[in-house]
Structure formats: structure tokens, C-alpha cells
Short mmCIF file of C-alpha atoms in Angstrom, two decimals:
data_model
loop_
_atom_site.label_atom_id
_atom_site.label_comp_id
_atom_site.label_asym_id
_atom_site.label_seq_id
_atom_site.Cartn_x
_atom_site.Cartn_y
_atom_site.Cartn_z
CA MET A 1 -11.38 14.81 -16.58
CA GLY A 2 -12.86 11.69 -15.12
CA THR A 3 -16.47 12.08 -16.17
CA PRO A 4 -17.25 9.96 -19.19
CA GLU A 5 -19.24 11.54 -22.00
CA LEU A 6 -22.10 9.64 -23.61
CA THR A 7 -19.92 9.17 -26.64
CA ASP A 8 -16.28 9.95 -26.86
CA GLU A 9 -13.23 9.62 -29.02
CA TYR A 10 -12.55 6.08 -27.80
CA ASP A 11 -15.98 4.72 -28.78
CA ARG A 12 -14.75 3.45 -32.10
CA PHE A 13 -11.74 1.81 -30.44
CA PHE A 14 -13.83 0.04 -27.78
CA ASP A 15 -16.34 -0.97 -30.42
CA GLU A 16 -13.65 -2.58 -32.57
CA LEU A 17 -11.97 -4.09 -29.54
CA SER A 18 -15.09 -5.84 -28.31
CA ARG A 19 -15.87 -7.19 -31.79
CA LEU A 20 -12.52 -8.96 -32.16
CA PRO A 21 -13.01 -12.72 -32.25
CA ASP A 22 -10.13 -13.61 -29.97
CA ILE A 23 -8.78 -12.35 -26.65
CA ASN A 24 -5.19 -12.45 -27.97
CA LEU A 25 -6.15 -10.07 -30.76
CA CYS A 26 -7.69 -7.77 -28.14
CA ILE A 27 -4.41 -7.77 -26.26
CA GLU A 28 -2.50 -6.79 -29.41
CA LYS A 29 -4.95 -4.03 -30.20
CA ILE A 30 -4.76 -2.56 -26.70
CA CYS A 31 -0.96 -2.60 -26.93
CA SER A 32 -0.87 -0.76 -30.22
CA GLU A 33 -3.59 1.75 -29.26
CA PHE A 34 -1.96 2.80 -26.00
CA LYS A 35 1.68 2.10 -26.91
CA ILE A 36 1.94 -0.52 -24.19
CA GLN A 37 4.45 -3.34 -24.43
CA PHE A 38 2.63 -6.22 -22.76
CA VAL A 39 -0.87 -6.99 -21.52
CA THR A 40 -1.73 -10.00 -19.38
CA TYR A 41 -5.19 -11.20 -18.39
CA HIS A 42 -5.26 -13.65 -15.49
CA LEU A 43 -8.47 -15.23 -14.19
CA ALA A 44 -8.38 -17.12 -10.89
CA PHE A 45 -10.50 -20.22 -11.05
CA HIS A 46 -11.04 -20.96 -7.45
CA GLU A 47 -11.97 -18.31 -5.01
CA GLY A 48 -9.42 -18.05 -2.24
CA LYS A 49 -6.92 -20.12 -4.21
CA ALA A 50 -5.88 -17.41 -6.59
CA ILE A 51 -3.05 -19.27 -8.23
CA ASP A 52 -4.68 -22.64 -8.78
CA SER A 53 -5.04 -23.67 -12.48
CA PRO A 54 -5.50 -20.18 -13.80
CA TYR A 55 -6.70 -18.96 -17.18
CA VAL A 56 -3.96 -16.68 -18.50
CA ARG A 57 -3.69 -14.82 -21.80
CA THR A 58 -0.63 -12.69 -22.48
CA ASN A 59 1.62 -11.39 -25.22
CA TYR A 60 4.76 -11.88 -23.13
CA PRO A 61 7.42 -13.66 -25.20
CA ALA A 62 7.31 -17.44 -24.89
CA ASP A 63 10.76 -17.68 -23.30
CA TRP A 64 9.70 -15.38 -20.48
CA VAL A 65 6.49 -17.31 -19.90
CA SER A 66 8.41 -20.58 -19.63
CA GLN A 67 11.05 -18.96 -17.43
CA TYR A 68 8.22 -17.69 -15.19
CA LEU A 69 6.60 -21.11 -14.98
CA THR A 70 9.77 -23.18 -14.48
CA ASN A 71 10.99 -20.89 -11.70
CA ASP A 72 7.57 -20.82 -10.09
CA TYR A 73 7.80 -17.04 -10.10
CA VAL A 74 4.13 -16.80 -9.29
CA GLU A 75 5.16 -17.46 -5.67
CA ILE A 76 7.47 -14.45 -5.71
CA ASP A 77 5.97 -11.99 -8.20
CA PRO A 78 4.40 -9.21 -6.08
CA VAL A 79 1.91 -8.54 -8.87
CA ALA A 80 0.46 -12.06 -8.70
CA GLN A 81 0.91 -12.26 -4.94
CA SER A 82 -1.02 -9.18 -3.98
CA GLY A 83 -3.08 -8.56 -7.12
CA PHE A 84 -5.91 -10.87 -6.15
CA LYS A 85 -6.20 -9.27 -2.75
CA ARG A 86 -6.66 -5.78 -4.12
CA ALA A 87 -9.77 -3.84 -5.00
CA LEU A 88 -8.27 -0.64 -6.35
CA PRO A 89 -6.00 -0.48 -9.38
CA CYS A 90 -2.37 0.43 -8.72
CA LEU A 91 1.03 1.03 -10.27
CA TRP A 92 3.53 -1.81 -9.93
CA SER A 93 5.80 0.68 -8.21
CA ASP A 94 3.25 0.84 -5.36
CA LEU A 95 3.72 -2.88 -4.70
CA ASP A 96 6.18 -4.28 -2.19
CA TRP A 97 9.41 -5.13 -4.04
CA SER A 98 11.59 -5.13 -0.93
CA SER A 99 12.43 -8.83 -0.61
CA ASP A 100 15.65 -10.20 -2.14
CA LYS A 101 13.69 -12.73 -4.14
CA SER A 102 11.52 -10.08 -5.72
CA VAL A 103 14.60 -8.03 -6.61
CA ASP A 104 16.11 -11.09 -8.34
CA PHE A 105 12.82 -11.71 -10.09
CA LYS A 106 12.74 -8.12 -11.33
CA ASN A 107 16.29 -8.36 -12.64
CA ASP A 108 15.51 -11.57 -14.45
CA ALA A 109 12.44 -9.94 -16.01
CA GLN A 110 14.59 -7.08 -17.27
CA LYS A 111 17.08 -9.55 -18.69
CA HIS A 112 14.24 -11.04 -20.71
CA GLY A 113 13.30 -7.63 -22.08
CA ILE A 114 10.30 -7.22 -19.82
CA GLY A 115 9.73 -3.65 -18.65
CA THR A 116 9.25 -3.12 -14.97
CA SER A 117 6.79 -0.27 -15.18
CA GLY A 118 3.28 -1.59 -14.92
CA TYR A 119 -0.32 -0.99 -13.97
CA LEU A 120 -2.48 -3.56 -12.23
CA VAL A 121 -6.28 -3.60 -12.55
CA PRO A 122 -8.12 -6.06 -10.27
CA ILE A 123 -11.55 -7.31 -11.34
CA THR A 124 -14.31 -8.88 -9.28
CA ASP A 125 -17.47 -9.62 -11.19
CA ARG A 126 -21.04 -10.10 -9.94
CA ARG A 127 -20.44 -13.84 -9.68
CA ARG A 128 -17.36 -13.20 -7.56
CA ARG A 129 -14.96 -14.38 -10.20
CA ARG A 130 -11.66 -12.63 -9.72
CA ALA A 131 -9.15 -11.60 -12.34
CA ILE A 132 -6.20 -9.27 -12.66
CA VAL A 133 -5.19 -7.44 -15.79
CA ASN A 134 -1.65 -6.10 -16.10
CA PHE A 135 -0.34 -3.49 -18.47
CA ALA A 136 3.46 -3.44 -18.68
CA SER A 137 5.96 -1.12 -20.25
CA SER A 138 9.68 -0.47 -20.39
CA ALA A 139 9.02 3.27 -20.14
CA LYS A 140 10.63 5.08 -17.23
CA GLU A 141 8.47 5.05 -14.12
CA SER A 142 8.03 8.85 -14.11
CA ILE A 143 6.77 8.86 -17.70
CA TRP A 144 4.66 5.77 -17.13
CA SER A 145 2.88 7.11 -14.06
CA HIS A 146 1.93 10.28 -15.95
CA LYS A 147 0.63 8.25 -18.80
CA ILE A 148 -1.41 6.05 -16.46
CA ASN A 149 -2.88 9.09 -14.82
CA ASP A 150 -4.27 10.09 -18.22
CA ILE A 151 -5.52 6.72 -19.43
CA SER A 152 -6.30 4.68 -16.31
CA LEU A 153 -10.08 4.76 -16.72
CA LEU A 154 -9.67 3.69 -20.36
CA LEU A 155 -7.45 0.80 -19.26
CA GLN A 156 -10.04 -0.20 -16.64
CA GLU A 157 -12.56 -0.29 -19.48
CA CYS A 158 -10.14 -2.46 -21.52
CA ALA A 159 -9.74 -4.79 -18.55
CA GLU A 160 -13.53 -5.25 -18.36
CA ILE A 161 -13.67 -6.05 -22.08
CA LEU A 162 -10.90 -8.66 -21.69
CA HIS A 163 -12.79 -10.18 -18.77
CA ARG A 164 -15.98 -10.45 -20.83
CA LYS A 165 -14.01 -12.06 -23.66
CA ALA A 166 -12.48 -14.56 -21.26
CA ILE A 167 -15.88 -15.49 -19.80
CA VAL A 168 -17.33 -16.02 -23.26
CA ASP A 169 -14.21 -17.96 -24.22
CA LEU A 170 -14.51 -20.22 -21.18
CA TYR A 171 -18.24 -20.64 -20.85
CA GLY A 172 -19.25 -20.13 -24.47
CA THR A 173 -21.78 -17.48 -23.65
CA ASP A 174 -22.20 -14.18 -21.97
CA ASP A 175 -24.14 -14.02 -18.75
CA GLU A 176 -27.92 -13.92 -18.71
CA LYS A 177 -30.05 -11.21 -20.28
CA PRO A 178 -29.27 -8.07 -18.32
CA ALA A 179 -31.77 -6.51 -15.95
CA LEU A 180 -31.88 -2.85 -16.84
CA SER A 181 -33.51 -0.53 -14.35
CA PRO A 182 -36.41 1.68 -15.48
CA ARG A 183 -34.16 4.75 -15.32
CA GLU A 184 -31.52 3.07 -17.46
CA ILE A 185 -34.22 2.17 -19.99
CA GLN A 186 -35.53 5.75 -20.02
CA CYS A 187 -32.07 7.16 -20.58
CA LEU A 188 -31.24 4.70 -23.36
CA THR A 189 -34.55 5.39 -25.03
CA TRP A 190 -33.89 9.12 -25.06
CA VAL A 191 -30.34 8.61 -26.32
CA ALA A 192 -31.85 6.54 -29.14
CA GLN A 193 -33.96 9.61 -29.89
CA GLY A 194 -30.80 11.63 -30.31
CA LYS A 195 -30.94 13.53 -27.03
CA ASP A 196 -27.75 14.47 -25.24
CA ALA A 197 -27.11 14.05 -21.53
CA SER A 198 -28.08 17.57 -20.54
CA SER A 199 -31.41 17.43 -22.42
CA ILE A 200 -32.21 14.04 -20.92
CA GLY A 201 -31.39 15.43 -17.51
CA LEU A 202 -33.90 18.23 -18.06
CA ILE A 203 -36.56 15.84 -19.36
CA LEU A 204 -36.20 13.41 -16.45
CA GLY A 205 -35.47 16.01 -13.80
CA ILE A 206 -32.10 14.51 -12.85
CA SER A 207 -28.54 15.81 -13.19
CA GLU A 208 -26.51 15.43 -16.34
CA HIS A 209 -23.92 13.49 -14.34
CA THR A 210 -26.57 11.01 -13.18
CA VAL A 211 -27.81 10.59 -16.77
CA ARG A 212 -24.27 9.65 -17.77
CA ASP A 213 -24.05 7.18 -14.91
CA TYR A 214 -27.29 5.46 -16.00
CA CYS A 215 -26.08 5.31 -19.61
CA LYS A 216 -22.70 3.96 -18.63
CA SER A 217 -24.28 1.40 -16.34
CA ALA A 218 -26.73 0.26 -19.05
CA LYS A 219 -23.85 -0.05 -21.48
CA HIS A 220 -21.86 -2.13 -19.02
CA LYS A 221 -24.79 -4.43 -18.19
CA LEU A 222 -25.45 -5.02 -21.87
CA GLY A 223 -21.79 -5.93 -22.32
CA CYS A 224 -21.38 -3.17 -24.86
CA SER A 225 -18.53 -0.76 -25.34
CA THR A 226 -20.34 2.11 -27.01
CA MET A 227 -23.73 3.73 -26.71
CA TYR A 228 -24.48 2.81 -30.32
CA GLN A 229 -23.94 -0.86 -29.58
CA ALA A 230 -25.92 -0.59 -26.37
CA ILE A 231 -28.92 0.98 -28.10
CA HIS A 232 -28.75 -1.59 -30.85
CA LYS A 233 -28.54 -4.51 -28.44
CA ALA A 234 -31.21 -3.14 -26.12
CA THR A 235 -33.50 -2.68 -29.12
CA MET A 236 -32.80 -6.20 -30.40
CA LEU A 237 -33.47 -7.65 -26.94
CA ARG A 238 -36.64 -5.54 -26.81
CA LEU A 239 -35.48 -3.90 -23.63
CA ILE A 240 -36.18 -0.51 -25.16
CA ASP A 241 -38.56 0.68 -27.83
CA PRO A 242 -37.17 3.90 -29.30
CA ASP A 243 -40.49 4.57 -31.03
CA SER A 244 -42.42 4.52 -27.78
CA LEU A 245 -41.78 8.21 -27.25
CA ASN A 246 -43.37 9.25 -30.54
CA MET B 1 -3.80 10.31 8.91
CA PHE B 2 -6.17 9.24 6.15
CA PHE B 3 -5.15 6.19 4.12
CA VAL B 4 -6.49 3.20 2.23
CA LEU B 5 -6.34 -0.36 3.56
CA GLU B 6 -6.82 -3.40 1.35
CA ASP B 7 -6.60 -7.12 2.01
CA HIS B 8 -2.99 -7.36 0.95
CA ASN B 9 -1.91 -5.17 3.88
CA ARG B 10 -4.43 -6.56 6.33
CA ASN B 11 -1.75 -8.42 8.28
CA GLU B 12 0.12 -5.20 8.95
CA TYR B 13 -2.81 -3.61 10.76
CA PRO B 14 -4.67 -6.36 12.63
CA THR B 15 -5.75 -4.08 15.48
CA LEU B 16 -7.15 -1.44 13.14
CA TYR B 17 -9.23 -4.10 11.43
CA GLN B 18 -10.46 -5.42 14.77
CA ARG B 19 -11.33 -1.94 15.96
CA MET B 20 -13.08 -1.09 12.71
CA PHE B 21 -15.50 -4.01 12.97
CA GLN B 22 -16.14 -3.20 16.63
CA LEU B 23 -16.77 0.45 15.83
CA ARG B 24 -19.20 -0.52 13.08
CA LYS B 25 -21.04 -2.66 15.60
CA GLU B 26 -21.24 0.25 18.06
CA VAL B 27 -22.45 2.68 15.42
CA PHE B 28 -24.71 0.66 13.14
CA ALA B 29 -26.10 -1.96 15.50
CA GLU B 30 -26.14 -0.10 18.80
CA GLN B 31 -26.61 3.58 17.93
CA LEU B 32 -28.49 3.51 14.63
CA GLU B 33 -30.15 0.14 15.36
CA TRP B 34 -29.74 -1.07 11.81
CA ASP B 35 -30.57 -4.68 11.19
CA VAL B 36 -26.96 -5.77 10.60
CA LYS B 37 -25.27 -9.12 11.13
CA LEU B 38 -23.07 -9.34 14.20
CA SER B 39 -20.37 -11.78 15.20
CA ASN B 40 -18.01 -11.78 18.15
CA LEU B 41 -15.59 -9.86 15.92
CA GLY B 42 -18.10 -7.07 15.48
CA GLU B 43 -20.20 -6.06 12.51
CA ILE B 44 -18.91 -7.98 9.50
CA ASP B 45 -20.91 -9.03 6.46
CA ALA B 46 -20.32 -10.99 3.26
CA TYR B 47 -19.05 -7.91 1.46
CA ASP B 48 -16.11 -7.63 3.82
CA ASP B 49 -15.01 -10.95 2.27
CA CYS B 50 -15.08 -9.51 -1.25
CA ASN B 51 -11.67 -7.83 -0.96
CA PRO B 52 -12.97 -4.32 -0.37
CA ALA B 53 -10.81 -1.26 0.08
CA TYR B 54 -11.31 0.71 3.30
CA LEU B 55 -10.74 4.40 3.80
CA ILE B 56 -9.26 4.68 7.27
CA TRP B 57 -8.71 7.73 9.47
CA THR B 58 -6.32 7.32 12.40
CA ASN B 59 -3.88 9.25 14.55
CA ALA B 60 -0.40 9.89 13.11
CA ASP B 61 1.10 6.55 14.16
CA LYS B 62 -1.91 4.58 12.91
CA THR B 63 -2.80 3.11 16.29
CA ILE B 64 -6.09 4.84 17.10
CA LEU B 65 -9.01 4.62 14.69
CA TYR B 66 -11.16 7.75 14.22
CA GLY B 67 -13.22 6.78 11.21
CA CYS B 68 -13.70 4.23 8.46
CA LEU B 69 -15.61 3.49 5.30
CA ARG B 70 -15.83 0.53 2.91
CA LEU B 71 -15.34 0.84 -0.85
CA LEU B 72 -16.47 -1.75 -3.41
CA PRO B 73 -16.51 -1.61 -7.21
CA THR B 74 -20.05 -1.75 -8.61
CA THR B 75 -18.87 -4.22 -11.25
CA GLY B 76 -18.64 -6.83 -8.46
CA PRO B 77 -21.04 -7.83 -5.67
CA THR B 78 -22.22 -4.80 -3.72
CA LEU B 79 -24.39 -4.32 -0.68
CA LEU B 80 -26.67 -1.75 -2.22
CA TYR B 81 -27.27 -3.78 -5.35
CA ASP B 82 -28.08 -6.95 -3.45
CA VAL B 83 -29.87 -5.54 -0.45
CA PHE B 84 -31.62 -2.50 -1.80
CA ARG B 85 -32.46 -3.74 -5.28
CA ASP B 86 -35.94 -4.88 -4.24
CA THR B 87 -36.60 -1.67 -2.40
CA PHE B 88 -35.39 0.62 -5.14
CA PRO B 89 -35.70 -1.43 -8.32
CA ASN B 90 -35.28 1.80 -10.16
CA ASN B 91 -32.12 3.19 -9.00
CA VAL B 92 -29.38 1.49 -7.09
CA SER B 93 -28.28 -0.94 -9.72
CA LEU B 94 -25.70 1.37 -11.30
CA THR B 95 -22.90 -0.87 -12.55
CA ALA B 96 -19.77 0.33 -14.35
CA PRO B 97 -16.05 0.87 -13.97
CA GLY B 98 -15.60 4.31 -12.40
CA ILE B 99 -18.72 3.89 -10.24
CA TRP B 100 -17.99 2.58 -6.74
CA GLU B 101 -20.05 1.94 -3.62
CA GLY B 102 -19.10 3.54 -0.31
CA THR B 103 -20.84 2.06 2.73
CA ARG B 104 -20.48 1.79 6.52
CA LEU B 105 -19.11 5.30 6.93
CA CYS B 106 -18.70 5.87 10.65
CA ILE B 107 -16.79 7.93 13.18
CA ASP B 108 -15.46 7.01 16.62
CA GLU B 109 -16.76 10.05 18.47
CA LYS B 110 -15.13 9.11 21.77
CA ALA B 111 -11.67 8.61 20.31
CA LEU B 112 -11.97 11.89 18.43
CA ALA B 113 -13.21 13.83 21.44
CA LYS B 114 -10.19 12.62 23.35
CA ASP B 115 -7.58 13.50 20.71
CA HIS B 116 -9.33 16.40 18.95
CA PRO B 117 -11.62 17.94 21.57
CA ALA B 118 -12.35 21.01 19.44
CA MET B 119 -13.73 19.01 16.55
CA ASN B 120 -17.39 18.12 16.54
CA PRO B 121 -18.59 14.82 15.02
CA ARG B 122 -20.31 16.54 12.13
CA ARG B 123 -17.05 18.09 10.98
CA ALA B 124 -15.35 14.72 11.40
CA PHE B 125 -17.98 13.14 9.17
CA CYS B 126 -17.43 15.87 6.57
CA LEU B 127 -13.66 15.30 6.66
CA MET B 128 -14.27 11.60 5.95
CA LEU B 129 -16.30 12.66 2.90
CA LEU B 130 -13.47 14.92 1.80
CA GLY B 131 -10.99 12.05 2.24
CA LEU B 132 -13.35 9.87 0.23
CA CYS B 133 -13.45 12.45 -2.55
CA GLU B 134 -9.63 12.47 -2.65
CA VAL B 135 -9.42 8.68 -2.83
CA ALA B 136 -12.00 8.59 -5.59
CA LEU B 137 -10.14 11.17 -7.66
CA GLN B 138 -6.88 9.33 -7.23
CA PHE B 139 -8.40 6.14 -8.62
CA LYS B 140 -10.49 7.83 -11.33
CA ILE B 141 -13.76 7.02 -9.62
CA HIS B 142 -16.29 9.56 -10.91
CA THR B 143 -19.37 8.47 -8.98
CA LEU B 144 -19.86 7.04 -5.50
CA ILE B 145 -23.06 5.30 -4.50
CA SER B 146 -23.88 5.35 -0.82
CA ASN B 147 -26.59 4.71 1.75
CA TYR B 148 -27.35 7.12 4.57
CA GLU B 149 -30.06 8.25 6.95
CA PRO B 150 -32.16 11.22 5.75
CA ALA B 151 -30.71 13.56 8.35
CA THR B 152 -27.21 12.78 7.12
CA LYS B 153 -27.94 14.45 3.80
CA ARG B 154 -27.39 17.77 5.55
CA LEU B 155 -23.83 16.73 6.33
CA TYR B 156 -23.17 15.97 2.68
CA ASN B 157 -24.50 19.41 1.78
CA MET B 158 -22.45 20.99 4.55
CA SER B 159 -19.30 19.33 3.22
CA GLY B 160 -19.92 20.69 -0.27
CA ALA B 161 -20.45 17.24 -1.79
CA VAL B 162 -23.01 16.97 -4.58
CA LEU B 163 -25.38 14.24 -3.43
CA THR B 164 -28.31 13.02 -5.52
CA GLU B 165 -30.91 10.95 -3.69
CA LEU B 166 -31.77 7.88 -5.74
CA GLY B 167 -34.38 6.43 -3.42
CA ARG B 168 -35.26 5.54 0.16
CA ALA B 169 -36.38 2.46 2.08
CA ASN B 170 -38.52 2.39 5.22
CA SER B 171 -38.06 -1.19 6.26
CA TYR B 172 -34.35 -1.32 7.02
CA GLY B 173 -34.25 -0.21 10.64
CA LYS B 174 -35.72 2.37 12.97
CA ARG B 175 -35.53 5.21 10.46
CA PRO B 176 -35.68 5.36 6.66
CA VAL B 177 -32.44 4.67 4.81
CA CYS B 178 -31.65 6.54 1.61
CA ALA B 179 -29.46 5.61 -1.29
CA GLY B 180 -27.74 8.33 -3.22
CA SER B 181 -24.98 9.08 -5.65
CA PHE B 182 -22.13 11.45 -4.96
CA GLU B 183 -20.44 13.04 -7.94
CA VAL B 184 -16.64 13.28 -7.83
CA SER B 185 -14.59 15.80 -9.78
CA GLN B 186 -11.81 18.33 -9.25
CA LYS B 187 -14.52 20.97 -9.05
CA VAL B 188 -16.30 19.10 -6.28
CA LEU B 189 -13.01 18.62 -4.42
CA LYS B 190 -12.24 22.33 -4.65
CA ASN B 191 -15.71 23.21 -3.43
CA MET B 192 -15.45 20.80 -0.49
CA ARG B 193 -12.06 22.18 0.54
CA ILE B 194 -13.41 25.73 0.51
CA ARG B 195 -16.51 24.78 2.48
CA LEU B 196 -14.49 22.89 5.06
CA GLY B 197 -11.61 25.36 5.20
CA VAL B 198 -9.09 22.66 4.33
CA ASN B 199 -6.27 23.71 2.03
CA HIS B 200 -4.14 20.56 1.87
CA ALA B 201 -4.52 16.91 0.88
CA LEU B 202 -5.84 14.73 3.70
CA LEU B 203 -4.83 11.44 2.14
CA ASN B 204 -1.52 9.99 3.39
CA ASN B 205 -0.74 13.21 5.24
CA ASP B 206 -0.26 13.67 8.93
CA PHE B 207 -3.22 15.48 10.38
CA PRO B 208 -2.12 19.11 10.30
CA ASP B 209 -1.88 21.45 13.27
CA ASP B 210 -3.97 24.08 11.55
CA GLU B 211 -6.98 21.79 11.83
CA LYS B 212 -7.69 23.21 15.26
CA LYS B 213 -7.97 26.70 13.82
CA ALA B 214 -10.14 25.51 10.93
CA THR B 215 -12.36 23.63 13.35
CA GLN B 216 -12.96 26.71 15.46
CA SER B 217 -13.53 29.07 12.54
CA GLN B 218 -15.97 26.66 10.93
CA ALA B 219 -17.95 26.10 14.12
CA ALA B 220 -19.83 23.62 11.99
#
């Protein structure tokens, strides 16, 4: 558990997810795949002023969103309050809900059919843009925390995909052509030749785990969700030449 | 007590933060003579402003700092990516969820000697690595990237951690500095606990009484 394979059962899901034309469709797909009630993506525009004119996409019902805005719940909600100061993902139950105001807020959320079990994934990208992605459920906390233990790395991956979608949505384009390191290029090239991680490790004289890290990193830098996409994109961008080994 | 500090609980532990930056100054600037930026608060750089998480080791009531380390996700700005990229164009640009950077690992030898006289600094360093492994597992981090001096690699080996050297730079200070990756898994954790004679979780636990025994039997 924990170590990602070069390809895995979620490849197809991430592939489809990243091809969806709209961030709201991504949110729906994540919800149905992982049986999660609500997903919210929240990008802070100004560093240090987390709450100022944010970019938010959510499938929360409209009445809850307006209730949240009219009551200025962002000033009370522990998720919004501490989310932008965090580095590590956490369960909502790990947040500080001790104040009276946050208890009232929680009750009001429940009244609007919003579950109070949740998982918060903070994002900081290379350009220091900060976002938080929240996954919410009405499942009991004990069931929810088990579930999160199993799927948290997958949800972190989903959060990164939502962030990429949001950046493209806002700025019209992905970031610049990625700088792959020579090792990442070697690994991708061998994957394109059909080699698995352990063979590549033997060829390059590095561990299988390190091969996976290079592949995962290359995939991330290319903005791809699967190795197939990554190889395709790297080939199109002429970052790798799969025939060079022949 | 080993625990994680993040910006949202910074106000609860102002003295630990102060001490941490001072300790980093003592260790990295004064002892290791690394070319690090200093202010009157101690050794603080731009990455301390990027909302990092810190692994902190203190006494039971969290008033005396024994050790610290800074954790940053490689999907955001990281020290190794920015600083070492030119030196190791090949290797330290790993970027993905699940891969994090651990830097500025240091131990307050004086504070430890006072409170845990039987424990030598090498064992203390190894315990920090074990704590780091626990934190990583908890947050589904499968790989940690770190920088260290060549001699420190022995400590990683001693602790049972699986460290892969990715490259080294000669121009960073008095001695070469290496960058490496540290694999994290349940297997690695088990191996580290056996090597270090620790049979309990360090994270969020009071430091156990049996540590004295383990320290003596290890004689590391």
C-alpha cells in the first residue's frame, strides 16, 4: 500500500477525469467514483489573503452556498479558516470545532443536508498558488476515516487534476512546456518500449521504487494522469523518442 | 513527544518556533557552516513562508525542543528543486503527490544530553528519521527527498531507512552535500523499528521510559 504502480486500476478513471471539458463534470465524476457526496475546489487568488475573491467550484446545493455566503460562514468555517495554512491533508474531524460559532455552523450545515465528515487536501503549486480541495460525506466519521485511509492518495491525485483544470479554466492554458530531467526521459522512453519498473531499474542500475518515482514525476510534470497519456504527450512534444533505443 | 506543527497552530507554540529557527542557525550556519540565510530570528528562508509542516521532537510538555525537520510537498516550491536543480539537473526535480521534501533535519544535542544523558546524538538522529517515516506513512507519502552530508548516509543506514543517493554538490559549503530519496513503506517502518529497538509509535506519544534501556542495548 502506498507505492504507486506504473499503471494501476485507476488509470482509466484518471484518464477520463482529466479529459472532461469542465471542472464541474470532474467534480461529479469524482463523487460517483468514490461515493462521495460533495467536492469543493477553492483557489485563493491573493497570497496571504486566502479568502479574497476566490475561485470556487462545488456541487453543494445552491441553497447551502447562498446560506454560506449570506452568513459569511467563511469567517467561521474551520475548513476555510485553517485550510490555507496547512501543508498536509487532514480529516475535518482533526480541525478545531470547539468554538460556539463553529458548532452552530456545523448544525446549520447538517440542517441543509451537508454531511460533516470530510477530508481536506491543501495544494501549493510551483507558482505558489494555493488551493484547498474538500471531499465531504454524510457517512459516520468512523466509516469515513477508514475509507479515507484507503483512498487518500487517489483523492490527492484528484485534487491535483481539479487544480490543473482550474488553472486552464482561469488562464486558458496549462503552464509552460515541462522540463523533464534526463532520468525521467530515460524512464519514460523505456516504458514506451514496454518495460516494467523492475526491468527499467535493472537497465538503469536504480531501484524499482526510484523508477516509479521518476515515472510518476514525469507524469505529473506533463499534466497527465496515466502513463499512456504521458508517453503520448512526451512523444508529441518530442521530449522522448521511443525509437531511439532501437 | 514527536508531533507535527503547521502554520495553523503556529500561535500555540511561539517559543518552539523561535527555538527551532535558533537551533537551525546553530546547526547549519555555525556547526556545518552551510551558506544559509540568517536573520535575528535565526535561520529562516523563503520556504518557511510556504506553509511547510514541521516534524517536532520535544519533551512531554512540549516546552523543550530536541529536534526538528521541515516537510514540503514537491508539487509546490521546494528548496532542493530550486537550489539544487542546477547542480543536479538530473535528479532532484521529482515532482508528484506522494513525494515530499524533508530538509533542515537537526538535533539539539545539548538539550538532549541534559534530559536524556544515555542517548547519543546519532541515535537521536535515527529516531527523528523513524518519526519522519511514521509521519510519511500517516499521510500516504511514499517517497521523501532530502539533502544531507555524505557522512550522514551512515546514520540513514544505521536507522534501517532505504536511502538512494541521487547526486551530490561540492559548492554548497565546507563539505559536499548530497541529495537522496528515502523510500517509505510499512516494510521500511518495521525494519527501522527492529534496527532501533523501538516497538511503539513515536508520533504523538509521550517518550517512553523503556527508551533508556533501548539506548543502552543499542549502544549505537
